[in-house]
XYZ file of C-alpha atoms in Angstrom:
573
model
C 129.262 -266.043 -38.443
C 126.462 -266.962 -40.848
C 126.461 -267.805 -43.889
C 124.388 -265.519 -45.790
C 122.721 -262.024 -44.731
C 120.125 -260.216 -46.643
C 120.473 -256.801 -45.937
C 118.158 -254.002 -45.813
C 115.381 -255.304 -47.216
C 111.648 -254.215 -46.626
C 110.808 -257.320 -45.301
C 107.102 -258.886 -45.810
C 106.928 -262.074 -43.628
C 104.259 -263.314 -44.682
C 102.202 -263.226 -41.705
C 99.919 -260.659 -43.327
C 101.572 -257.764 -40.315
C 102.829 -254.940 -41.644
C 106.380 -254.583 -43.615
C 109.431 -253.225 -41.970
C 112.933 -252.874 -42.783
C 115.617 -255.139 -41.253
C 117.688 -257.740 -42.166
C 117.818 -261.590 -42.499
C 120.208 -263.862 -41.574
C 120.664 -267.367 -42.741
C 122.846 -270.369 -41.432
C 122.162 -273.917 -42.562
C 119.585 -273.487 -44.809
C 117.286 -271.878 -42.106
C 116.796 -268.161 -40.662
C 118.373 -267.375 -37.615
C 117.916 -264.262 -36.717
C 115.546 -260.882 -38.293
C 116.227 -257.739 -37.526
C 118.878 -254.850 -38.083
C 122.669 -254.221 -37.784
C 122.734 -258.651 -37.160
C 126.522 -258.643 -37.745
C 128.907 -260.789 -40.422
C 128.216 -263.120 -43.133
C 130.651 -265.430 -45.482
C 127.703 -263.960 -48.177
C 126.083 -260.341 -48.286
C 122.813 -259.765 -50.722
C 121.932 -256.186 -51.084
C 118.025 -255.674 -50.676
C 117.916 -252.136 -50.287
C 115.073 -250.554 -52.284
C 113.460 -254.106 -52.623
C 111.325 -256.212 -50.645
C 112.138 -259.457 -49.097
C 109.350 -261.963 -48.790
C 109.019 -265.949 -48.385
C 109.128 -267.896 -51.393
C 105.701 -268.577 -52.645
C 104.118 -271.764 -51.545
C 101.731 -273.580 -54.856
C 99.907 -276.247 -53.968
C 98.432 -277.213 -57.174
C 100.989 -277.711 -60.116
C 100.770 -280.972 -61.942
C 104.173 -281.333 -62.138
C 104.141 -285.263 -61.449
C 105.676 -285.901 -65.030
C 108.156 -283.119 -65.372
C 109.502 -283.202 -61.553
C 110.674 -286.199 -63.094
C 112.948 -284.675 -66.075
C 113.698 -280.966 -65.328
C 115.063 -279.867 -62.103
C 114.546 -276.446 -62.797
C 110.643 -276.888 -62.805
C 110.234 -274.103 -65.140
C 108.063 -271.642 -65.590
C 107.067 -271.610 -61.728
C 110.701 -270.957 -60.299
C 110.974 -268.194 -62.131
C 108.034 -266.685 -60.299
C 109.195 -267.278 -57.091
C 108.182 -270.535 -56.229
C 110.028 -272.447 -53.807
C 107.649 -275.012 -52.817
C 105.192 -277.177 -55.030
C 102.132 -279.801 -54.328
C 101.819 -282.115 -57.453
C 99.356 -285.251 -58.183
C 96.297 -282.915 -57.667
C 92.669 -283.681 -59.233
C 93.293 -287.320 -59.146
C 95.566 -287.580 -61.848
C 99.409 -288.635 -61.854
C 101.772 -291.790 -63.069
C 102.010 -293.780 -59.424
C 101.529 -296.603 -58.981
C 101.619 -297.830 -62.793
C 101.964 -301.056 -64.140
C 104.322 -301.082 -67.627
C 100.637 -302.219 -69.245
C 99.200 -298.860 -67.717
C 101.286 -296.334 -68.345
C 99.551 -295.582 -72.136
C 96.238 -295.196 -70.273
C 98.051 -292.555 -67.468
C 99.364 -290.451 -69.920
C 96.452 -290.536 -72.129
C 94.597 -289.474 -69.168
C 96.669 -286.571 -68.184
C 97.090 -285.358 -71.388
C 93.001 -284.821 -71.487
C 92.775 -284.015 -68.472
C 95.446 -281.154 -68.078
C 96.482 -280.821 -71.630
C 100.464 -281.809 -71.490
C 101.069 -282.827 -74.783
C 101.127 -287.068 -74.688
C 104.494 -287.718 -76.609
C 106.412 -284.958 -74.081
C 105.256 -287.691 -71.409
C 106.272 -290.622 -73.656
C 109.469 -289.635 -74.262
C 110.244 -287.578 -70.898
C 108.893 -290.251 -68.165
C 111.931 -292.674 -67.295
C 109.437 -294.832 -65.352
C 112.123 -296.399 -63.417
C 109.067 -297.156 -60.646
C 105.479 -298.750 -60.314
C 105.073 -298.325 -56.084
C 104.199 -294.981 -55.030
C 107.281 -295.152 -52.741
C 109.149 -296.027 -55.712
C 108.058 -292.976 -57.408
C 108.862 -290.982 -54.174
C 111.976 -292.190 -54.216
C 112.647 -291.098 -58.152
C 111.448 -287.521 -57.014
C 113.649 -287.613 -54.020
C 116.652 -288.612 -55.656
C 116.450 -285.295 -58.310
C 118.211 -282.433 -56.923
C 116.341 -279.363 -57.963
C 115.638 -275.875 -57.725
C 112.695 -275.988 -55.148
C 111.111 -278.638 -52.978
C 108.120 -280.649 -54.169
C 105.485 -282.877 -52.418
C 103.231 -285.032 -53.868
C 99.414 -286.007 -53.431
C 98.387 -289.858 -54.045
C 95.930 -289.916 -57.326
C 92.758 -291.978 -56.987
C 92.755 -292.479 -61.098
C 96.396 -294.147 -61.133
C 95.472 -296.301 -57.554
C 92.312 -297.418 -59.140
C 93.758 -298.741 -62.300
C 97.016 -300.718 -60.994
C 93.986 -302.673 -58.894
C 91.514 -302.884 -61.563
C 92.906 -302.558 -64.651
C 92.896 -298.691 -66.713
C 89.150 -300.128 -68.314
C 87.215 -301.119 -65.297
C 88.559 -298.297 -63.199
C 86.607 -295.738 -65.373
C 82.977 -297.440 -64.318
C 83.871 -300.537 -62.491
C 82.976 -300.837 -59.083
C 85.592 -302.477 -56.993
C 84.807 -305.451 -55.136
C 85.595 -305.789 -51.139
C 89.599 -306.494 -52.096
C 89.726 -304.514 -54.678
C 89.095 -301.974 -52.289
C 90.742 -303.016 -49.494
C 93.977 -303.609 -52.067
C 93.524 -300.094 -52.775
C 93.523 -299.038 -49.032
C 96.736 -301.046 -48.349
C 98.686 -299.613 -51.010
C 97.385 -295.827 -49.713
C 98.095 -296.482 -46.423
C 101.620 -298.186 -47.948
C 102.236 -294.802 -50.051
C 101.209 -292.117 -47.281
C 103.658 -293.788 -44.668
C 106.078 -293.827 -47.607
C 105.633 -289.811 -47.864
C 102.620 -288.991 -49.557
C 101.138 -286.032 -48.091
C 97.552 -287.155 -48.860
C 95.391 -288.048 -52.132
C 93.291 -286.769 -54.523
C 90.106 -287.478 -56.405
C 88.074 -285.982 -59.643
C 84.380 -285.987 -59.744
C 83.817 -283.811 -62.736
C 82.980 -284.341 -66.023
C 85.205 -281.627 -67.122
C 88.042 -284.217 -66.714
C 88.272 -286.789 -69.582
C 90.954 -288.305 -70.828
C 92.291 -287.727 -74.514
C 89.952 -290.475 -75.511
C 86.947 -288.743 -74.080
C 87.142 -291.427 -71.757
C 86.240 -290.193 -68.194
C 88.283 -290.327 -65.174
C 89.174 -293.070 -63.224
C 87.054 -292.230 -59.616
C 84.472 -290.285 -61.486
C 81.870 -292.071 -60.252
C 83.010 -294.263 -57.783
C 80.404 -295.082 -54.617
C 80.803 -293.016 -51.312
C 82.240 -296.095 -49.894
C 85.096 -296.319 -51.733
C 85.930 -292.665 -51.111
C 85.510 -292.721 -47.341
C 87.729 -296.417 -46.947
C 90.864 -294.681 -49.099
C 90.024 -291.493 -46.715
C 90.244 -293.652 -44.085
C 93.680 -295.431 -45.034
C 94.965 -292.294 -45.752
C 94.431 -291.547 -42.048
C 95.906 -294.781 -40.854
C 99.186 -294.620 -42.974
C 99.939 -291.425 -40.988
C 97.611 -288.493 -42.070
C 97.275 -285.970 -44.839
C 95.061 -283.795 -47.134
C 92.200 -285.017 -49.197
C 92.228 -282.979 -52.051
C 88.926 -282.999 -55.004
C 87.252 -281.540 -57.691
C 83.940 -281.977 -58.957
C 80.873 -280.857 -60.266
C 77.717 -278.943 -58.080
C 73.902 -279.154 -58.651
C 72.680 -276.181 -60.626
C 69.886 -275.747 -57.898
C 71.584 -275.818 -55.122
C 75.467 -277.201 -54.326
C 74.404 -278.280 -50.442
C 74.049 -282.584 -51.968
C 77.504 -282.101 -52.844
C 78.715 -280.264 -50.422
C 77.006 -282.453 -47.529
C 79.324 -285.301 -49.284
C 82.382 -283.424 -48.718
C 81.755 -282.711 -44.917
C 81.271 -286.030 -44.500
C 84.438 -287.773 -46.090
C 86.216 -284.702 -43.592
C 84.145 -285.589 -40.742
C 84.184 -289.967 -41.032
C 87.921 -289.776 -42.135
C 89.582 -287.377 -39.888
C 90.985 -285.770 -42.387
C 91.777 -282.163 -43.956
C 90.047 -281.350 -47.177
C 90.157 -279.129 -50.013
C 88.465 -278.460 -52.660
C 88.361 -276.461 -55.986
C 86.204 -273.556 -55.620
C 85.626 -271.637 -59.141
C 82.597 -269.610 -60.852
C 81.203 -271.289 -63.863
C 78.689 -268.948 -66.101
C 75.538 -271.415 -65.193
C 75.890 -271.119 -61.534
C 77.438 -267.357 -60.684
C 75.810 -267.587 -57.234
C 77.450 -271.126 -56.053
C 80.568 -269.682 -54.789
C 78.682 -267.630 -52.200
C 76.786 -270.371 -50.937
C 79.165 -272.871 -51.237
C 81.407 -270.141 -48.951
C 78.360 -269.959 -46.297
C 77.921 -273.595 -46.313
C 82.103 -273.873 -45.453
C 81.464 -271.177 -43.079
C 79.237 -273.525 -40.708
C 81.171 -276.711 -41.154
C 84.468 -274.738 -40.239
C 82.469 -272.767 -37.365
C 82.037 -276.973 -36.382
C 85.548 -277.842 -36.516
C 85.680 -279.356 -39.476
C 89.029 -279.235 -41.181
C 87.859 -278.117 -44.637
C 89.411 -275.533 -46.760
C 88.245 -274.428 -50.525
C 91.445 -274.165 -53.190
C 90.565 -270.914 -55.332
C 92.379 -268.824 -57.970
C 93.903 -265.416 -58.324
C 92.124 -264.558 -61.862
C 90.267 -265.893 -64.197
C 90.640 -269.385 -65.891
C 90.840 -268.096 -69.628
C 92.394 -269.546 -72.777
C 95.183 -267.522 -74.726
C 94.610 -268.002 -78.503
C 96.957 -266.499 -81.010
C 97.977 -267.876 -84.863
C 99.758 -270.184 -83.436
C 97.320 -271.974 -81.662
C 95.657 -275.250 -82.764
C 92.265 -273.781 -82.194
C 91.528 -270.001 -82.999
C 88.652 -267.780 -84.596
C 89.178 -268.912 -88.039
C 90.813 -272.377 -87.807
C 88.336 -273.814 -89.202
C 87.682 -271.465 -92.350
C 87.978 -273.408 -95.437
C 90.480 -270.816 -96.818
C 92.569 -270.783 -93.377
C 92.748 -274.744 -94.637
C 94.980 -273.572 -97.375
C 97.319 -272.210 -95.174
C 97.338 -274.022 -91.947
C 100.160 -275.890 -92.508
C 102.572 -272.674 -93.322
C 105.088 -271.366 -91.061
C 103.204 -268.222 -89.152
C 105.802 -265.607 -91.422
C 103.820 -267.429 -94.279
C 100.378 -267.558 -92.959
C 100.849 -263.569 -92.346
C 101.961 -263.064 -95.978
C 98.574 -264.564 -97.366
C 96.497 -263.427 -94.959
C 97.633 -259.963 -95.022
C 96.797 -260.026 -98.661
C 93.652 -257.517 -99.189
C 92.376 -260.674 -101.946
C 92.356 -263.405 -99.494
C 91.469 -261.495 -96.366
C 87.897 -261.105 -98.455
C 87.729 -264.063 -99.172
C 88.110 -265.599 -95.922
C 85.685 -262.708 -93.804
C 83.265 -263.764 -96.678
C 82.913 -267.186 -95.430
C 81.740 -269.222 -92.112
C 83.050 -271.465 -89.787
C 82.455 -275.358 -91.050
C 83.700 -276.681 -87.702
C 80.318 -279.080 -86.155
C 82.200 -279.049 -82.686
C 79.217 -277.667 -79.946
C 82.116 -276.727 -78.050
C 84.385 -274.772 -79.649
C 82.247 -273.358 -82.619
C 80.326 -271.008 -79.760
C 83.532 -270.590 -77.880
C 85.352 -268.960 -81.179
C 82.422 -266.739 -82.224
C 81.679 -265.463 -78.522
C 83.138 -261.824 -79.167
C 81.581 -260.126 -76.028
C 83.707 -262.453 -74.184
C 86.745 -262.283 -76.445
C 89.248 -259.607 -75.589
C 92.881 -258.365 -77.033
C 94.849 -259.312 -74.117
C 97.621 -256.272 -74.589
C 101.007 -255.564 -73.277
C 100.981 -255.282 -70.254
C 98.590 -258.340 -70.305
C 95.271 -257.244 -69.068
C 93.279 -260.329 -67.278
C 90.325 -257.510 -65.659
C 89.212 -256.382 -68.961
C 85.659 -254.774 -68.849
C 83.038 -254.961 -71.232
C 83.977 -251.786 -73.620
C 87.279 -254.232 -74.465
C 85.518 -256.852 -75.486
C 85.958 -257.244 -79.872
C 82.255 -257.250 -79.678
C 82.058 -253.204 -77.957
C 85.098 -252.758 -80.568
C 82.807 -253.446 -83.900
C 80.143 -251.812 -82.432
C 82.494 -248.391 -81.736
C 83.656 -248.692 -85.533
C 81.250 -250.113 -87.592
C 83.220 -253.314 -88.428
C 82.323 -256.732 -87.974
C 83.901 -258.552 -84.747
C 85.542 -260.642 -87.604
C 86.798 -257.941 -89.094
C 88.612 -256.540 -85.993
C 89.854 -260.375 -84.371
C 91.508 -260.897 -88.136
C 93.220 -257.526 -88.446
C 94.281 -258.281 -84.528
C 95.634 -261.546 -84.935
C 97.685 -260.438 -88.298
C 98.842 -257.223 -86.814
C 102.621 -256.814 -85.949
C 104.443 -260.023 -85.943
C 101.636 -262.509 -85.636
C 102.017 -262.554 -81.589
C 99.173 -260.494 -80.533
C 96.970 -262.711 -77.980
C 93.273 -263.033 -77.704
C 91.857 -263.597 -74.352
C 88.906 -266.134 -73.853
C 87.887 -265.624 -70.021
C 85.970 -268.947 -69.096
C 85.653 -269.516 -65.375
C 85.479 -266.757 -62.263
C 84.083 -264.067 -64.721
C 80.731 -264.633 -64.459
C 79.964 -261.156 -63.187
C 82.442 -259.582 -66.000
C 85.219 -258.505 -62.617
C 87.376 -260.196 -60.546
C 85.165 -259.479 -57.695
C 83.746 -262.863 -56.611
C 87.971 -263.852 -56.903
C 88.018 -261.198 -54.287
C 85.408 -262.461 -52.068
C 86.638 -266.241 -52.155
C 90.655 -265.436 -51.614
C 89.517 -263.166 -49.034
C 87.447 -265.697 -46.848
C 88.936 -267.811 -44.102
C 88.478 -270.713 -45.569
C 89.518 -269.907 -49.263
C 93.340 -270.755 -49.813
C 95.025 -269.114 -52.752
C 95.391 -272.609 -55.659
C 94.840 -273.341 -59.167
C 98.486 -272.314 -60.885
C 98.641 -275.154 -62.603
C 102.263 -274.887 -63.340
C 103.252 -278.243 -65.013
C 99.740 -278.422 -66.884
C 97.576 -276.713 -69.616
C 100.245 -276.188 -71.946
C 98.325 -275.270 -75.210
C 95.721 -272.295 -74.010
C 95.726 -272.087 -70.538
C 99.223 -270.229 -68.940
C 98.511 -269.470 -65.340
C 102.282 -270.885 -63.762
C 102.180 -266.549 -63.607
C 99.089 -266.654 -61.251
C 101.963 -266.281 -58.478
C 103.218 -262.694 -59.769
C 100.084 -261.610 -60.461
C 99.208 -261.755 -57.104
C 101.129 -258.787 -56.714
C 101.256 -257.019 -60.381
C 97.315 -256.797 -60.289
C 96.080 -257.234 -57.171
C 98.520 -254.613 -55.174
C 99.973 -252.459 -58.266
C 97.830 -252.151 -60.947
C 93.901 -252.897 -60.372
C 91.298 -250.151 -61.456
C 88.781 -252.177 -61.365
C 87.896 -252.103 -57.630
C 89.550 -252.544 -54.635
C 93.412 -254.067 -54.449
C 95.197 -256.187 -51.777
C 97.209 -254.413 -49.241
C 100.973 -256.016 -50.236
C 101.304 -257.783 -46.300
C 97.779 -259.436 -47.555
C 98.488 -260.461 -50.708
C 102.003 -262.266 -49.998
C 100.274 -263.372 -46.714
C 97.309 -265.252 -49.125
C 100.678 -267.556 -51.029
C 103.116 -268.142 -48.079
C 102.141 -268.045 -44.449
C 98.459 -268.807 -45.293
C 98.896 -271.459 -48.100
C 101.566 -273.147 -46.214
C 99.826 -273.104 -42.640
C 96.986 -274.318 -44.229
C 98.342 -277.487 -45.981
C 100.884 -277.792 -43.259
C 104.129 -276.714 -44.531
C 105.207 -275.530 -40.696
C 108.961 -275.116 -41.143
C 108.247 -272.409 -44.282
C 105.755 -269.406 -45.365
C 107.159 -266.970 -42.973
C 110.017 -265.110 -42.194
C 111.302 -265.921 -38.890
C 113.830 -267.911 -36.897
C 114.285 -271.726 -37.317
C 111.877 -271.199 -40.508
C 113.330 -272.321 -43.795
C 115.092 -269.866 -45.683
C 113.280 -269.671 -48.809
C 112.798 -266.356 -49.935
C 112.209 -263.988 -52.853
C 114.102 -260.969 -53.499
C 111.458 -258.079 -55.562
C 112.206 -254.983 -57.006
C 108.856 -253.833 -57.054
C 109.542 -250.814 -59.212
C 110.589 -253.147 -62.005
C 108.156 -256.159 -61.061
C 105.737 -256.879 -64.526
C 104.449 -259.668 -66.444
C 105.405 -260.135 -69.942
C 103.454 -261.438 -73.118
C 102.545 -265.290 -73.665
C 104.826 -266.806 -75.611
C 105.085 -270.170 -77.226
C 108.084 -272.588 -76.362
C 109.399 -275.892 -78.031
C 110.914 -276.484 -74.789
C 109.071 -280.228 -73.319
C 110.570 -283.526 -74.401
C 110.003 -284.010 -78.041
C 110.231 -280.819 -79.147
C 106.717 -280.309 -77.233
C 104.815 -276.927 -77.146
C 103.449 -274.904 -74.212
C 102.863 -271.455 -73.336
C 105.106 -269.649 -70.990
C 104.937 -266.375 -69.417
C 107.873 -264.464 -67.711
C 108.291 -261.697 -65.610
C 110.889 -259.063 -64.322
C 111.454 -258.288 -61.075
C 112.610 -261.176 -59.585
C 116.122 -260.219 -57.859
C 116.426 -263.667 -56.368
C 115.047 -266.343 -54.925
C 116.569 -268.806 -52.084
C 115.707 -272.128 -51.575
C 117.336 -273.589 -47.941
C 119.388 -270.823 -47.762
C 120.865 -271.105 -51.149
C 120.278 -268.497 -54.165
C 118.247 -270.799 -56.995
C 117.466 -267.655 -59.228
C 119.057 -264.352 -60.184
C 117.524 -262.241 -62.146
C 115.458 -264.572 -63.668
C 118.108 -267.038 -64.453
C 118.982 -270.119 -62.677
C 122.041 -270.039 -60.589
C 123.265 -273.472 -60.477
C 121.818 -274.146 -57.266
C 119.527 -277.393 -56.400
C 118.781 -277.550 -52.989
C 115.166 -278.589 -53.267
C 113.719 -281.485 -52.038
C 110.883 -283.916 -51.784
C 108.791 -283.170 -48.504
C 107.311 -286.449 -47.149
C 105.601 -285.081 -44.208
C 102.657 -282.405 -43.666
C 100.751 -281.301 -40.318
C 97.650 -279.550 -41.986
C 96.245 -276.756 -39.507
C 92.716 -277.800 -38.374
C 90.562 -274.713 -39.454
């Protein structure tokens, strides 16, 4: 008898080959047997009218702080997540010294904008090894299994100290120091390390990141220790020439090539250099057409920040009359502003913030766009608040203030910033449709105040199969096949990411009929009353993890089978 049998599901395995209908049964956390009429269970789930897919595999979260607190993992197990790569981009608390953990979380909250006293107060630091930290992680029952990549910024400062790790460079044992404890942490169950090489990453400080600009050497000896601790995945971000990315790239093949390792790393469109993606695709064509095990991480939509009224930073934040107010609760701030005297007042004025950054950024309004219910992330240019003033004969500032006071004070603008250079989703297409482009960039754990993309996962399917008019949508098969079997093949997760015998049973449950993304919303909900934006969706029937039901109808079951995964066998191209 087994124990549990989904029945009559259409059943998408992930393999990207068409859907059928059949059955799946589960006994010990795995799948036994797939197909129809498979006999008795202790446990029937009824899948008719919904399709049955594996759990989504995310391999770029940032969850090395809250894996620690909340075994739930939220928002990503509500979107069908069952398995999660953390300590991406170089970034994460292991190793630590008790005199470095002030730098580490100063650093992440920079870098990946998790608000600093949510760390503070939710990090029980009850380690300072990496395998003392895998152990912590391991000893958390929780609602999906995690892994975890070594960071480069937290290695280089238990060696050197957080200062000199930013621009020091390490001395012959400093550097073999740092190879021992990689090669220490990777047989310990590290599934391979990061680095950052951007100067997008600084710290809350403005302080860059530890490994920014470390010498080639360095890079290829902890590539090479992460080989002889056992193997795993090299995983980096960093920044291209504008004239040509081929320096950079030639870097890359070789820390794949001289280490023996598997790489990835972050492929996105920046408005300065539309055109780098395709090359930077060619030039992974030819070292993959080589052999070389080298794989770029991309997204599902664009990188874009969500700004309402209750965001730190928004279109008139920096008004002197919005000064008056900023401190109110938003029922308050909608009371004065919706008063016809001190909406004048304010639309009469200007901006006095001197930040180069965000001064542009808030008075872009071709690029600024009501995001709408359902949440549109494709929006073309006639959306824009820029094509609206133009249409009525109002100024932009007119329309984003009488937006952002409408209703209840909830309505979202949308700032897209990366992978919408060409003003579509159609260079997203061309990198997650490539064979070396590996669906990435969630960001689950991180981002908190104006980036939510933990959603990325359902709107995979939402967008990309449902709802695109934009151009051309994913076949379903493809599109599940881009975040299971190919995501988890890829990075080496053998034993899940399709639906088959002796694979683990982790597996979503979708009423596609019903499947939608909701609004932003803002949540109190991190250690210390801290803020992020969250995003849910309905849909979700249920989600197994090992065999066991971790989510039902978008609420958590009781259920914490997940693990820590301490072993990966990356495929080679």
């Amino acid at each position: 008898m087994f124990d549990t049998i989904v029945r009559g599901g259409m059943i998408v395995d992930g393999t990207g080959n068409s859907a059928y209908s059949g059955d799946v049964a589960i006994k010990a956390g795995k799948i036994v047997a797939v197909g129809k009429d498979l006999g008795a269970a202790r446990d029937e789930v009824d899948a008719g009218g919904r399709i049955v897919t594996p759990g989504w595999v995310d391999i770029h979260s940032h969850y090395d702080g809250q894996a620690t607190w909340d075994p739930l993992l939220s928002p990503s197990g509500q979107h069908g997540v069952t398995t999660t790569v953390m300590g991406n981009c170089g970034v994460g608390f292991a190793p630590a010294r008790p005199s470095d953990r002030d730098a580490l979380i100063t650093l992440m909250e920079g870098v990946e904008d998790i608000p600093g006293s949510a760390l503070s107060e939710g990090l029980p630091w009850t380690w300072q090894s990496f395998p003392e930290y895998l152990d912590r992680l391991d000893e958390m029952p929780r609602v999906m299994d995690v892994a975890a990549l070594m960071p480069h910024s937290a290695v280089r400062a238990f060696v050197m100290g957080p200062e000199e790790s930013i621009r020091g460079v390490a001395t012959p044992a400093e550097t073999a120091e740092m190879s021992r404890i990689v090669r220490e942490g990777i047989k310990a169950g590290a599934i391979g390390f990061s680095t950052s090489r951007t100067k997008l990453h600084l710290s809350a400080d403005g302080k860059p990141v530890p490994g920014s600009f470390v010498e080639m050497e360095e890079l290829l000896t902890l590539g090479r220790a992460v080989g002889e601790g056992g193997g795993g995945m090299l995983q980096l971000v960093c920044d291209w020439s504008r004239d040509d990315p081929a320096r950079e790239f030639a870097w890359i093949r070789r820390l794949s090539e001289e280490t023996g390792q598997p790489l990835s790393f972050t492929l996105v469109q920046f408005d300065e250099t539309p055109e780098h993606p395709r090359r930077l695709l060619s030039l992974l064509a030819e070292a993959r057409a080589e052999g070389l095990p080298i794989h770029a991480g991309v997204g599902s939509r664009p990188v874009g920040m969500l700004i309402n009224l209750e965001s730190k930073i928004h279109p008139f934040s920096d008004y002197p009359s919005y000064a008056e107010i900023a401190g109110l609760p938003l029922a308050g701030k909608l009371a004065r502003m919706r008063d016809p005297a001190f909406r004048a007042r304010m639309l009469a004025e200007e901006s006095t913030s001197q930040n180069r950054y965000w001064r542009p950024k808030m008075q872009a309004w071709s690029n600024m766009f009501p995001l709408g219910n359902p949440p549109q992330y494709e929006p073309g240019p006639e959306r824009s608040m820029a094509a609206a003033s133009a249409r009525t004969g109002r100024t932009p500032q007119e329309m984003v203030y009488d937006l952002m006071t409408a209703g209840e004070g909830a309505e979202w603008l949308y700032f897209p910033m990366i992978n919408y250079s060409e003003g579509s989703l159609e260079p997203q297409l061309e990198m997650m449709r490539d064979p070396g482009g590996v669906l990435s960039l969630a960001d689950g754990g991180a981002h908190c105040g104006l980036i939510c993309d933990a959603s990325a996962p359902t709107f995979q399917i939402t967008h990309w199969v449902q709802s695109r008019e934009r151009g051309p949508r994913l076949g379903l098969e493809e599109a599940v096949h881009f975040q299971t079997g190919r995501t988890a093949a890829m990075w080496g997760f053998n034993d899940r990411g399709v639906i088959a015998p002796g694979k683990r049973a982790d597996l979503n449950i979708i009423d596609l009929d019903r499947l939608k993304l909701l609004p932003p919303r803002w949540a109190a909900d991190l250690p210390a009353g801290g803020r992020r934006l969250l995003q849910d969706a309905e849909g979700y029937d249920a989600t197994f993890v090992a065999g066991r039901m971790t989510w039902r109808h978008g609420e958590p079951t009781g259920e914490r089978p997940g693990r820590l995964v301490r072993k990966i066998e990356p495929l080679g191209v």
